[in-house]
Amino acid sequence: MNISEILIREPYMVEEIAYLLQAEDNEKAMLFEKAAQVKKAFVQNKVYFRGLIEFSNRCRKNCLYCGIRRDNVHVRRYSLTDEEILDAARFACENRYGSVVLQSGERGGDGYTKRIEHLLKKIGQLSNGGLRVTLSCGEQSYETYRRWLEAGASRYLLRIETSNPELYKKLHPNDRHHRFEMRRKSLDDLKRAGYQVGTGVMIGLPFQTYEDLANDLLFMKQFDIDMVGMGPYLEHPHTPLYAFRERLLSREDRFQLALKMIAVLRLMMKDINIAAATALQAIDPMGREKALKVGANVIMPNITPGKYRNDYTLYENKPCTDENADDCQSCLEARIAFVRHEIAYDEWGDSEHFKEREKGQGGE
Ligand code: SAM
Ligand code: SF4
């Protein structure tokens, strides 16, 4: 195979994507260069901020890779109060972020559904409708998704984690709460409910192949996703998957692979929003900015109150855990300027892809 030929031949076959994901040296540089050109043509050098509020680390699930899984007894569990969540949203407004992401461990029940509904309405009021809200609260029923949409949420992030059902089984307990088909159905429900839908995968998992990753990108394309957040898998010592750490690529190789995934996805889905995941920064302090250069256009600064940051530890070395939100903002501004990008303050930054999708369905 020849990379110059592959790069001009989108849509790609699975083996071509797998080839691109293994590109090194000159070929890797060509891939990154092409992705940067496509990015500039379709989404420019703007970066949208989503203030990330990790509002609770309580979770009913037990994903084998995740540091806040239910059975990890070393975690100090917390939930932010309504006031703390609203203060963080206010901070986002005052600092001219176009949107916030409310993320938590997965919970269920009517009390939880109502609480999120209430918070969404309050955020709408305090921002005069000026903030877009993304939810990332796991698998819920179609009715719950609809209620939250009607209360003011407009985007939802639910990573498929891997598009390979067999690999999914290796990463999750084998019970009815952790089913690939349910995860897949939730994505369908979110789309049907009317959300801008985001998904993603972890990159460099034990047992994962280049072909799996190529199929992940094809899955995103086939599903016609609006937004993607994907980053390297990072091990956590208090999780079952830690037993397989010997099988992992080095952290630097996982980082490079994640950049290549972002670059190839930008070539395949030119107008979607792609987030530079925080896990990139855990490996390289400039990780998210490097992702901007090869295709990403969204950054999620963590605006969770500082005292909770160390308790939302999905993996080892999670960055910025001791810093306050405003410290993160000033260091981010400098780093983004360094890679010649511009922060789109006061802009919602809706996915262009979603807008086109809506038009196609007779929406506005
Ligand atoms: N509970 C919700 C869910 O699972 O969709 C949202 C929060 S969950 C912590 C957000 C994402 O964190 C997951 O989709 C997963 O991809 C990522 N994550 C969890 N453990 C990780 C790890 N060890 N390394 C990298 N990412 C991880
Ligand atoms: Fe819970 Fe999400 Fe972590 Fe799975 S990935 S254990 S659902 S917080």
Coordinates of C-alpha atoms and ligand atoms in Angstrom, one line a residue:
M1 CA 0.0 0.0 0.0
N2 CA 1.0 3.6 -0.6
I3 CA 0.0 6.3 1.7
S4 CA -0.3 9.0 -1.0
E5 CA -2.8 6.9 -2.8
I6 CA -4.8 6.0 0.3
L7 CA -5.0 9.7 1.4
I8 CA -6.8 10.7 -1.8
R9 CA -9.2 7.8 -1.9
E10 CA -11.6 8.4 1.0
P11 CA -14.0 6.5 1.7
Y12 CA -11.5 4.1 3.1
M13 CA -11.5 0.3 3.4
V14 CA -10.9 -1.2 6.8
E15 CA -7.4 -2.4 5.8
E16 CA -6.5 1.1 4.5
I17 CA -7.5 2.7 7.8
A18 CA -5.4 0.0 9.7
Y19 CA -2.5 0.9 7.5
L20 CA -2.9 4.7 8.2
L21 CA -3.0 3.9 12.0
Q22 CA 0.4 2.2 11.7
A23 CA 2.0 5.1 9.7
E24 CA 5.4 6.1 11.1
D25 CA 7.9 8.9 10.3
N26 CA 7.3 10.5 6.8
E27 CA 4.0 8.7 6.3
K28 CA 2.8 9.8 9.7
A29 CA 3.8 13.4 8.9
M30 CA 1.9 13.2 5.6
L31 CA -1.2 11.9 7.4
F32 CA -1.1 14.7 10.0
E33 CA -0.5 17.3 7.3
K34 CA -3.5 16.2 5.3
A35 CA -5.7 16.1 8.4
A36 CA -4.6 19.6 9.3
Q37 CA -5.5 20.9 5.8
V38 CA -8.9 19.2 5.9
K39 CA -9.5 20.6 9.4
K40 CA -8.7 24.1 8.3
A41 CA -10.9 23.9 5.3
F42 CA -14.0 22.6 7.2
V43 CA -13.8 23.7 10.8
Q44 CA -11.0 26.3 10.7
N45 CA -8.6 26.9 13.6
K46 CA -11.3 27.6 16.2
V47 CA -11.4 25.8 19.5
Y48 CA -14.7 25.4 21.3
F49 CA -14.6 25.2 25.1
R50 CA -16.9 22.9 27.0
G51 CA -16.6 23.4 30.8
L52 CA -16.5 19.9 32.2
I53 CA -18.4 19.4 35.5
E54 CA -17.7 15.9 37.0
F55 CA -20.6 16.2 39.3
S56 CA -20.5 12.7 40.9
N57 CA -18.3 9.7 41.0
R58 CA -21.0 7.4 42.3
C59 CA -21.7 4.6 39.7
R60 CA -23.9 1.6 39.5
K61 CA -21.6 -0.1 36.9
N62 CA -18.4 -2.0 37.2
C63 CA -16.5 -1.5 33.9
L64 CA -13.3 -3.4 34.3
Y65 CA -11.1 -0.4 33.2
C66 CA -12.5 2.4 35.2
G67 CA -11.1 3.8 38.4
I68 CA -14.5 4.9 39.8
R69 CA -16.2 1.5 39.1
R70 CA -18.7 0.5 41.8
D71 CA -16.5 -2.2 43.4
N72 CA -13.4 0.0 43.9
V73 CA -13.5 0.5 47.6
H74 CA -10.5 2.9 47.6
V75 CA -12.6 5.7 46.1
R76 CA -14.0 8.4 48.3
R77 CA -17.5 8.9 46.8
Y78 CA -18.9 12.4 46.3
S79 CA -21.8 14.2 44.7
L80 CA -21.7 18.0 44.1
T81 CA -24.6 19.9 45.6
D82 CA -27.0 21.7 43.3
E83 CA -25.4 25.0 44.3
E84 CA -21.9 23.7 43.5
I85 CA -23.0 22.6 40.0
L86 CA -24.8 25.8 39.3
D87 CA -21.8 27.8 40.5
A88 CA -19.6 25.9 38.0
A89 CA -22.1 26.7 35.3
R90 CA -22.1 30.3 36.3
F91 CA -18.2 30.2 36.1
A92 CA -18.5 28.9 32.5
C93 CA -20.9 31.7 31.6
E94 CA -18.8 34.4 33.2
N95 CA -15.7 33.1 31.4
R96 CA -17.6 33.1 28.1
Y97 CA -17.5 29.3 27.5
G98 CA -20.3 28.4 25.0
S99 CA -21.2 25.3 26.8
V100 CA -20.8 22.9 29.7
V101 CA -20.7 19.1 30.0
L102 CA -22.4 17.4 33.0
Q103 CA -20.7 14.1 33.5
S104 CA -21.0 11.5 36.2
G105 CA -20.9 7.8 37.0
E106 CA -24.1 6.1 35.9
R107 CA -27.1 6.3 38.2
G108 CA -30.8 5.5 37.7
G109 CA -34.1 6.1 39.3
D110 CA -36.7 8.7 39.2
G111 CA -35.0 10.9 41.8
Y112 CA -31.9 11.1 39.7
T113 CA -33.8 11.8 36.5
K114 CA -35.8 14.6 38.2
R115 CA -32.6 16.1 39.7
I116 CA -30.9 16.4 36.4
E117 CA -34.1 17.8 34.9
H118 CA -34.2 20.5 37.6
L119 CA -30.5 21.3 37.2
L120 CA -30.9 21.7 33.4
K121 CA -33.8 24.2 33.9
K122 CA -31.8 26.1 36.4
I123 CA -28.8 26.3 34.1
G124 CA -31.1 27.6 31.4
Q125 CA -32.3 30.3 33.7
L126 CA -29.0 31.4 35.1
S127 CA -27.5 31.7 31.6
N128 CA -30.6 33.1 29.9
G129 CA -30.3 30.2 27.5
G130 CA -26.8 31.2 26.7
L131 CA -25.1 27.9 27.6
R132 CA -25.4 24.7 25.6
V133 CA -25.5 21.7 27.9
T134 CA -24.0 18.3 27.0
L135 CA -24.9 15.3 29.3
S136 CA -22.6 12.3 29.8
C137 CA -24.6 10.3 32.3
G138 CA -24.5 6.8 30.8
E139 CA -27.2 4.5 29.6
Q140 CA -30.8 5.7 30.3
S141 CA -34.2 5.0 28.9
Y142 CA -35.5 6.7 25.9
E143 CA -38.1 8.5 28.1
T144 CA -35.3 9.8 30.4
Y145 CA -33.3 11.1 27.4
R146 CA -36.4 12.9 26.1
R147 CA -37.2 14.5 29.5
W148 CA -33.6 15.8 29.7
L149 CA -33.7 17.1 26.2
E150 CA -37.0 18.9 26.9
A151 CA -35.5 20.3 30.1
G152 CA -32.7 21.9 28.1
A153 CA -29.9 19.4 27.2
S154 CA -29.0 19.4 23.6
R155 CA -26.0 17.1 23.3
Y156 CA -25.1 13.7 24.8
L157 CA -21.8 11.9 25.0
L158 CA -21.9 8.1 25.2
R159 CA -18.8 6.3 24.2
I160 CA -19.3 2.9 22.6
E161 CA -15.9 2.1 24.1
T162 CA -15.2 -0.4 21.3
S163 CA -17.3 -1.3 18.3
N164 CA -16.1 -5.0 18.6
P165 CA -18.8 -6.9 20.7
E166 CA -16.2 -9.6 21.6
L167 CA -13.7 -7.0 22.9
Y168 CA -16.6 -5.2 24.7
K169 CA -17.2 -8.5 26.6
K170 CA -13.6 -8.7 27.8
L171 CA -13.8 -5.1 29.1
H172 CA -17.0 -5.5 31.1
P173 CA -18.5 -7.9 33.6
N174 CA -20.7 -10.5 31.9
D175 CA -24.1 -9.4 33.3
R176 CA -27.2 -7.7 32.0
H177 CA -26.0 -4.2 33.1
H178 CA -23.1 -4.3 30.7
R179 CA -24.3 -5.3 27.3
F180 CA -22.9 -4.1 24.0
E181 CA -26.3 -4.3 22.4
M182 CA -27.8 -2.0 25.1
R183 CA -25.0 0.5 24.6
R184 CA -25.6 0.5 20.9
K185 CA -29.4 0.9 21.4
S186 CA -28.8 3.8 23.7
L187 CA -27.0 5.6 20.9
D188 CA -30.0 4.9 18.6
D189 CA -32.3 6.2 21.3
L190 CA -30.3 9.4 21.7
K191 CA -30.4 10.1 18.0
R192 CA -34.1 9.4 17.8
A193 CA -34.7 11.6 20.8
G194 CA -33.1 14.5 18.9
Y195 CA -29.7 15.0 20.5
Q196 CA -26.4 16.0 18.9
V197 CA -24.9 12.6 19.6
G198 CA -21.3 12.0 20.6
T199 CA -19.5 8.7 21.0
G200 CA -15.9 7.5 21.2
V201 CA -13.6 4.7 22.1
M202 CA -10.6 4.0 24.2
I203 CA -7.4 3.6 22.3
G204 CA -4.6 1.1 23.1
L205 CA -6.7 -1.3 25.2
P206 CA -5.4 -4.7 26.0
F207 CA -6.6 -7.2 23.3
Q208 CA -7.4 -4.4 20.9
T209 CA -6.1 -4.7 17.3
Y210 CA -5.5 -2.1 14.6
E211 CA -8.4 -3.7 12.7
D212 CA -10.6 -3.1 15.8
L213 CA -9.7 0.6 15.8
A214 CA -10.3 0.9 12.0
N215 CA -13.7 -0.6 12.5
D216 CA -14.3 1.8 15.4
L217 CA -13.8 4.7 12.9
L218 CA -16.1 3.0 10.4
F219 CA -18.7 2.5 13.1
M220 CA -18.6 6.3 13.8
K221 CA -19.0 7.0 10.1
Q222 CA -21.8 4.5 9.6
F223 CA -23.6 5.8 12.6
D224 CA -23.3 9.3 11.2
I225 CA -22.1 10.6 14.6
D226 CA -22.0 14.4 15.3
M227 CA -19.2 14.5 17.9
V228 CA -16.4 12.3 19.0
G229 CA -14.4 12.2 22.2
M230 CA -11.7 9.5 22.1
G231 CA -8.4 9.1 23.9
P232 CA -5.8 6.6 25.1
Y233 CA -6.7 3.9 27.6
L234 CA -4.8 4.5 30.8
E235 CA -4.5 1.8 33.4
H236 CA -5.6 2.2 37.0
P237 CA -4.2 -0.1 39.7
H238 CA -7.5 -0.7 41.4
T239 CA -9.2 -2.2 38.4
P240 CA -9.3 -5.7 37.1
L241 CA -7.9 -4.7 33.7
Y242 CA -4.7 -3.7 35.4
A243 CA -3.7 -7.4 35.4
F244 CA -3.2 -7.1 31.6
R245 CA -0.9 -4.1 31.7
E246 CA 2.0 -6.1 30.4
R247 CA 0.2 -6.4 27.1
L248 CA -0.1 -2.6 26.6
L249 CA 1.7 -0.5 24.1
S250 CA 4.0 2.1 25.8
R251 CA 2.2 5.3 26.9
E252 CA 3.9 7.2 24.1
D253 CA 2.8 4.7 21.5
R254 CA -0.8 4.9 22.8
F255 CA -0.6 8.7 22.6
Q256 CA 0.7 8.6 19.0
L257 CA -2.0 6.1 18.1
A258 CA -4.7 8.4 19.5
L259 CA -3.4 11.3 17.4
K260 CA -3.5 9.1 14.3
M261 CA -7.1 8.0 15.2
I262 CA -8.1 11.7 15.4
A263 CA -6.3 12.6 12.1
V264 CA -7.9 9.7 10.2
L265 CA -11.4 10.5 11.6
R266 CA -11.0 14.1 10.5
L267 CA -10.4 12.9 7.0
M268 CA -13.4 10.6 7.2
M269 CA -15.8 13.0 8.8
K270 CA -14.7 16.4 7.9
D271 CA -17.3 18.6 9.6
I272 CA -17.9 16.8 13.0
N273 CA -16.7 18.1 16.4
I274 CA -13.8 16.1 17.7
A275 CA -12.7 16.6 21.3
A276 CA -9.1 16.5 22.5
A277 CA -9.6 14.1 25.4
T278 CA -8.1 14.8 28.8
A279 CA -6.3 11.4 28.8
L280 CA -4.0 12.8 26.1
Q281 CA -2.8 15.4 28.6
A282 CA -2.1 12.7 31.2
I283 CA 0.6 11.4 28.9
D284 CA 1.9 14.7 27.4
P285 CA 1.3 18.1 29.0
M286 CA 0.8 19.5 25.5
G287 CA -1.3 16.5 24.5
R288 CA -4.6 18.2 23.8
E289 CA -2.9 21.0 21.9
K290 CA -1.1 18.4 19.7
A291 CA -4.5 16.9 19.0
L292 CA -5.8 20.3 17.9
K293 CA -3.0 20.4 15.3
V294 CA -4.1 17.1 13.7
G295 CA -7.9 17.4 13.7
A296 CA -9.5 18.0 17.1
N297 CA -11.5 21.2 17.6
V298 CA -13.0 20.9 21.1
I299 CA -11.4 21.1 24.5
M300 CA -13.1 20.4 27.8
P301 CA -11.5 22.4 30.6
N302 CA -12.2 20.8 33.9
I303 CA -14.3 23.3 36.0
T304 CA -15.2 20.8 38.8
P305 CA -14.6 22.4 42.2
G306 CA -10.9 21.7 43.1
K307 CA -11.7 19.7 46.3
Y308 CA -13.4 16.9 44.3
R309 CA -10.9 16.6 41.5
N310 CA -8.7 13.9 43.1
D311 CA -11.8 11.7 43.6
Y312 CA -12.7 11.5 39.9
T313 CA -9.7 9.3 39.1
L314 CA -10.6 7.2 36.1
Y315 CA -6.9 6.4 35.5
E316 CA -3.4 7.1 37.0
N317 CA -1.9 10.6 36.5
K318 CA -5.1 12.4 35.7
P319 CA -3.8 16.0 35.1
C320 CA -4.7 19.3 36.7
T321 CA -6.2 17.6 39.8
D322 CA -4.8 20.2 42.2
E323 CA -5.6 23.3 40.1
N324 CA -8.5 25.6 40.3
A325 CA -10.6 26.1 37.1
D326 CA -9.2 29.6 36.5
D327 CA -5.6 28.3 36.7
C328 CA -6.4 25.8 34.1
Q329 CA -7.9 28.5 31.9
S330 CA -4.9 30.7 31.8
C331 CA -2.5 27.9 31.1
L332 CA -4.8 26.6 28.4
E333 CA -5.0 30.0 26.7
A334 CA -1.3 30.2 26.4
R335 CA -0.9 26.7 25.1
I336 CA -3.7 27.1 22.5
A337 CA -2.2 30.4 21.2
F338 CA 1.1 28.5 21.0
V339 CA -0.3 26.1 18.5
R340 CA -1.9 29.0 16.5
H341 CA -5.5 28.3 17.4
E342 CA -8.1 30.7 18.5
I343 CA -10.6 30.1 21.3
A344 CA -14.2 30.6 20.2
Y345 CA -15.5 32.5 23.2
D346 CA -19.2 33.0 23.6
E347 CA -19.9 30.5 20.8
W348 CA -22.0 27.3 21.2
G349 CA -19.9 25.5 18.6
D350 CA -22.7 23.2 17.5
S351 CA -21.5 20.4 15.3
E352 CA -21.7 21.5 11.6
H353 CA -22.4 17.9 10.8
F354 CA -25.5 18.0 13.1
K355 CA -26.8 21.2 11.4
E356 CA -26.5 19.5 8.0
R357 CA -28.2 16.4 9.3
E358 CA -31.1 18.5 10.6
K359 CA -31.5 20.2 7.3
G360 CA -31.6 16.9 5.6
Q361 CA -34.5 15.8 7.9
G362 CA -36.4 19.0 7.3
G363 CA -35.3 20.8 10.4
E364 CA -34.1 24.4 10.6
Ligands
SAM1 N1 -20.5 6.9 33.3 C1 -20.6 7.5 32.0 C2 -20.3 6.5 30.9 O1 -19.6 5.6 31.2 O2 -20.7 6.8 29.8 C3 -19.8 8.8 31.9 C4 -18.6 8.9 32.7 S1 -17.2 7.8 32.2 C5 -16.1 8.0 33.5 C6 -16.5 8.6 30.8 C7 -15.6 7.8 30.0 O3 -14.4 7.6 30.7 C8 -15.9 6.4 29.6 O4 -16.8 6.4 28.5 C9 -14.6 5.8 29.3 O5 -14.3 5.7 27.9 C10 -13.6 6.7 30.0 N2 -12.7 6.0 30.9 C11 -13.0 5.2 31.9 N3 -11.9 4.6 32.4 C12 -10.9 5.0 31.6 C13 -9.5 4.6 31.6 N4 -9.0 3.8 32.5 N5 -8.7 5.2 30.6 C14 -9.2 6.0 29.7 N6 -10.6 6.3 29.7 C15 -11.4 5.8 30.6
SF4_2 FE1 -19.3 3.9 35.7 FE2 -18.8 5.2 33.4 FE3 -16.8 4.3 34.9 FE4 -18.3 2.5 33.6 S1 -17.0 4.1 32.7 S2 -17.7 2.4 35.7 S3 -20.3 3.5 33.7 S4 -18.2 5.9 35.4

